[in-house]
Coordinates of C-alpha atoms in Angstrom, one line a residue:
P128 CA 92.4 14.0 76.8
E129 CA 88.6 12.9 78.1
R130 CA 87.3 16.0 77.4
S131 CA 89.0 15.7 73.9
N132 CA 87.8 12.6 72.5
L133 CA 84.3 13.1 73.2
A134 CA 84.6 16.9 72.3
G135 CA 83.6 16.4 68.7
V136 CA 80.1 14.4 69.7
Q137 CA 77.5 16.1 69.5
H138 CA 74.5 13.7 71.5
V139 CA 75.1 10.6 73.4
L140 CA 72.2 8.3 73.4
L141 CA 71.9 5.0 76.0
V142 CA 70.0 1.7 74.9
L143 CA 69.0 0.1 77.6
S144 CA 66.7 -2.7 79.0
G145 CA 66.6 -4.9 82.4
K146 CA 66.1 -7.9 80.4
G147 CA 68.7 -9.8 77.8
G148 CA 67.2 -10.8 74.6
V149 CA 65.0 -8.0 73.6
G150 CA 66.9 -6.7 70.6
K151 CA 68.9 -3.3 72.4
S152 CA 71.9 -4.3 69.6
T153 CA 69.0 -4.9 67.1
V154 CA 67.8 -1.0 68.1
A155 CA 71.0 0.4 68.2
T156 CA 72.1 -0.9 64.9
E157 CA 69.1 -0.1 63.1
L158 CA 68.8 3.3 64.6
A159 CA 72.7 3.8 63.5
L160 CA 71.5 3.0 60.1
A161 CA 68.2 5.2 60.3
L162 CA 70.6 8.0 61.7
R163 CA 72.9 7.3 59.1
L164 CA 70.4 7.5 56.1
A165 CA 69.1 10.6 57.4
G166 CA 72.8 12.1 56.8
K167 CA 74.1 11.6 60.5
R168 CA 77.4 10.8 61.3
V169 CA 77.1 7.9 63.9
G170 CA 79.3 6.0 66.4
I171 CA 78.2 3.0 68.7
L172 CA 80.2 2.2 71.6
D173 CA 79.1 -1.4 72.6
V174 CA 79.7 -2.5 76.5
D175 CA 78.5 -5.4 76.4
L176 CA 81.5 -6.8 77.4
C177 CA 80.5 -10.7 77.7
G178 CA 78.3 -10.7 74.5
P179 CA 79.6 -8.2 71.8
S180 CA 77.4 -8.5 68.8
I181 CA 77.8 -4.9 67.2
P182 CA 80.8 -6.3 64.9
R183 CA 78.9 -9.2 64.0
M184 CA 75.7 -7.1 62.6
F185 CA 78.0 -5.2 60.6
R186 CA 80.0 -7.7 59.6
V187 CA 83.3 -6.4 60.9
Q188 CA 83.9 -9.3 63.3
D189 CA 87.7 -9.8 61.6
S190 CA 88.6 -6.0 62.3
A191 CA 91.4 -5.0 64.4
V192 CA 91.4 -1.6 66.5
H193 CA 94.4 0.5 65.7
Q194 CA 96.3 2.7 67.9
C195 CA 96.7 6.7 67.1
D196 CA 98.0 9.4 69.0
S197 CA 94.6 10.3 70.4
G198 CA 93.9 7.2 71.5
W199 CA 92.4 4.0 69.6
V200 CA 91.0 4.4 66.5
P201 CA 87.3 3.1 65.7
V202 CA 86.5 0.6 63.1
F203 CA 84.5 2.0 60.2
A204 CA 81.4 -0.1 58.9
H205 CA 81.3 1.9 55.2
Q206 CA 83.5 3.1 53.1
D207 CA 82.5 6.8 53.9
K208 CA 82.9 6.0 57.1
S209 CA 79.5 7.8 58.3
I210 CA 79.3 4.6 61.3
S211 CA 82.1 4.0 63.3
L212 CA 82.2 1.1 66.0
M213 CA 84.0 0.3 69.1
S214 CA 83.6 -3.2 70.5
I215 CA 85.5 -5.6 72.7
G216 CA 84.6 -7.8 70.1
F217 CA 87.6 -6.5 68.1
L218 CA 89.6 -6.8 70.8
L219 CA 89.7 -10.4 71.7
E220 CA 92.5 -12.7 70.1
K221 CA 89.5 -15.4 69.1
P222 CA 86.0 -14.4 68.5
D223 CA 84.9 -17.5 70.6
D224 CA 86.9 -16.0 73.5
A225 CA 85.1 -15.7 76.9
V226 CA 85.4 -12.5 79.2
V227 CA 86.0 -13.8 82.2
W228 CA 86.3 -10.9 84.0
R229 CA 85.8 -9.3 87.3
G230 CA 83.4 -6.0 88.0
P231 CA 86.9 -3.8 88.6
K232 CA 88.3 -4.6 85.0
K233 CA 84.9 -4.3 83.6
N234 CA 84.8 -1.1 84.7
A235 CA 88.5 -0.2 83.9
L236 CA 87.7 -1.1 80.1
I237 CA 84.1 1.0 79.6
K238 CA 86.3 4.0 81.3
Q239 CA 89.0 3.3 78.7
F240 CA 86.5 2.9 75.9
I241 CA 84.9 6.1 76.7
S242 CA 88.3 8.4 77.4
D243 CA 90.7 6.3 74.5
V244 CA 89.2 6.1 71.7
A245 CA 89.4 9.1 68.8
W246 CA 86.0 9.5 67.9
G247 CA 86.2 12.5 65.8
E248 CA 82.9 14.6 64.4
L249 CA 79.8 12.8 65.3
D250 CA 76.5 13.9 65.2
F251 CA 74.9 10.6 67.9
L252 CA 77.1 8.4 69.8
I253 CA 75.1 5.3 70.4
V254 CA 76.4 3.5 73.5
D255 CA 74.7 -0.5 73.5
T256 CA 74.3 -1.7 77.3
P257 CA 74.4 -5.1 78.7
P258 CA 71.3 -6.5 80.5
G259 CA 70.9 -5.3 83.8
T260 CA 71.4 -2.3 86.1
S261 CA 74.8 -3.1 88.0
D262 CA 78.3 -2.7 87.1
E263 CA 78.7 -1.9 83.3
H264 CA 75.8 0.8 83.7
I265 CA 76.7 2.8 86.4
S266 CA 80.5 2.8 85.0
T267 CA 78.5 4.2 81.9
V268 CA 77.1 6.5 82.9
E269 CA 79.5 8.2 85.6
A270 CA 81.8 8.2 82.9
L271 CA 79.5 10.0 80.4
R272 CA 78.4 12.2 83.3
P273 CA 80.7 15.0 82.2
H274 CA 79.7 14.8 78.6
K275 CA 76.5 15.1 79.5
P276 CA 74.2 12.3 77.7
L277 CA 71.3 13.0 75.8
G278 CA 69.5 10.2 77.8
A279 CA 68.3 6.6 77.2
I280 CA 65.9 4.3 75.3
L281 CA 64.7 1.9 76.8
V282 CA 64.1 -1.3 74.8
T283 CA 61.3 -4.3 76.0
T284 CA 59.1 -7.0 74.3
P285 CA 55.4 -6.9 75.0
Q286 CA 55.2 -9.6 77.9
A287 CA 54.4 -9.0 81.6
V288 CA 58.0 -10.4 82.6
S289 CA 60.3 -8.4 80.2
V290 CA 57.8 -5.1 81.0
G291 CA 58.8 -5.5 84.9
D292 CA 62.2 -5.9 84.4
V293 CA 62.5 -3.0 82.4
R294 CA 60.3 -0.9 85.2
R295 CA 63.7 -1.5 87.4
E296 CA 65.8 0.2 84.5
L297 CA 63.3 3.0 84.8
T298 CA 64.3 3.5 88.5
F299 CA 67.7 3.0 87.7
C300 CA 67.8 6.1 84.9
K301 CA 65.8 7.7 87.7
K302 CA 68.6 7.3 90.2
T303 CA 71.2 7.9 88.2
G304 CA 69.6 11.6 86.7
L305 CA 69.4 9.9 83.2
R306 CA 66.8 11.4 81.3
V307 CA 64.6 8.8 79.5
L308 CA 63.7 9.4 75.8
G309 CA 61.2 6.7 75.0
I310 CA 60.6 3.1 75.2
V311 CA 60.3 1.0 72.5
E312 CA 58.4 -2.4 72.3
N313 CA 60.5 -4.8 70.4
M314 CA 59.5 -8.2 68.6
S315 CA 55.7 -6.9 69.1
G316 CA 53.7 -9.1 66.8
F317 CA 54.6 -11.1 63.6
V318 CA 52.8 -9.6 60.2
C319 CA 52.7 -12.6 58.4
P320 CA 54.3 -12.1 54.5
H321 CA 51.6 -14.1 52.7
C322 CA 47.9 -12.7 54.3
S323 CA 49.4 -9.8 56.5
E324 CA 47.6 -10.8 59.5
C325 CA 49.4 -10.0 62.7
T326 CA 50.1 -12.6 64.7
N327 CA 50.9 -10.8 68.8
I328 CA 53.2 -13.8 69.5
F329 CA 54.6 -12.3 72.7
S330 CA 51.1 -10.8 74.0
K331 CA 50.7 -6.9 73.0
G332 CA 50.9 -3.4 74.3
G333 CA 53.4 -4.0 77.6
G334 CA 55.6 -1.5 76.6
E335 CA 52.8 1.5 75.8
E336 CA 51.2 0.7 78.9
L337 CA 54.8 1.1 81.0
A338 CA 55.4 4.5 79.1
K339 CA 52.0 5.8 79.8
H340 CA 52.2 4.4 83.7
A341 CA 55.8 6.0 84.0
G342 CA 54.8 9.4 82.2
V343 CA 57.5 8.7 79.0
P344 CA 57.2 9.0 75.3
F345 CA 56.4 6.1 74.0
L346 CA 58.7 5.7 70.5
G347 CA 56.9 3.0 68.9
S348 CA 56.2 -1.1 68.4
V349 CA 58.8 -3.2 66.3
P350 CA 57.2 -6.2 65.0
L351 CA 59.0 -9.8 64.2
D352 CA 60.4 -9.2 60.9
P353 CA 62.4 -12.3 59.0
Q354 CA 63.6 -9.7 56.7
L355 CA 65.7 -7.9 59.4
S356 CA 66.6 -11.2 61.1
Q357 CA 68.5 -12.4 58.3
S358 CA 70.2 -8.7 57.5
L359 CA 71.9 -8.8 61.2
E360 CA 72.9 -12.0 60.7
D361 CA 74.6 -11.7 57.2
G362 CA 75.5 -7.7 58.2
R363 CA 73.2 -5.9 55.6
D364 CA 71.9 -2.7 55.9
F365 CA 68.1 -3.4 56.4
I366 CA 67.0 0.4 56.4
Q367 CA 68.4 0.7 52.6
E368 CA 67.6 -2.6 51.5
F369 CA 64.3 -3.4 53.0
P370 CA 61.9 -0.2 53.1
K371 CA 58.3 -2.1 52.1
S372 CA 59.3 -4.4 55.3
S373 CA 56.9 -4.1 58.0
A374 CA 59.7 -3.3 60.5
F375 CA 60.9 -0.5 58.3
P376 CA 58.2 2.3 59.1
A377 CA 58.8 1.4 63.1
L378 CA 62.5 2.0 63.4
T379 CA 62.8 5.2 61.0
H380 CA 59.5 6.4 62.9
I381 CA 61.9 5.9 66.2
A382 CA 64.9 7.3 64.7
Q383 CA 62.6 10.7 63.1
Q384 CA 61.7 11.0 67.1
I385 CA 65.1 11.1 68.0
L386 CA 66.3 13.6 65.3
D387 CA 63.2 16.0 65.8
G388 CA 64.0 15.6 69.9
T389 CA 67.8 16.7 68.8
S390 CA 66.9 19.5 66.9
P391 CA 67.6 23.3 67.3
Q392 CA 64.1 24.0 67.2
S393 CA 63.2 21.5 70.1
S394 CA 66.0 22.4 72.4

């Protein structure tokens, strides 16, 4: 059954970071929306078991998961079923329930998420991971290995503390044989909506510097953008609703690079 449920998935992408709070779920969500705008069918697998935020970001946190012959049916974020989601958030009885689990139970659920979700035909499956480089990550990469994932996008914020943690994530990718598709620097400066001046709240350029140092692509800098934060809070489609915002070109550029890297000409 494991082979069949991911058989219709063309590309698997992991969104990683050694650090919490850098915006992995934001990048995963906006990447999915940008790929959908490009006509792709996308799934998001949320393996952040202790802090699942994907259901909220798509405003489907009250949805339940149903069973079908081939396993769990993912939750669809739009009526056209172009984005499908799976998260532990859909399995908790109450939204405030804490997942107080040891490693083996977490690992078993991740394996079940990868083998038992009936994704159907997808162009991309984006895996949103928790912070760190331990249990959940190892389980995810091992369970996905037979399906040859395309690679990982690493997310950092510009300051040195964050970049140091993401450097460990690069080592994790090397050790597990996971290709690094590139680094995204999130929260990179704030553009004033009144005067358009950019203030580098968390310093600048750490992600780009790290990419250069590690010899991996730098996918771009996403500025702090109140419209982006608000759209995530409200579960709205930022990519379609705010094309004039400062974060829009950065996010669509990242998605375009992923599309370029998976087009038949480039392989």
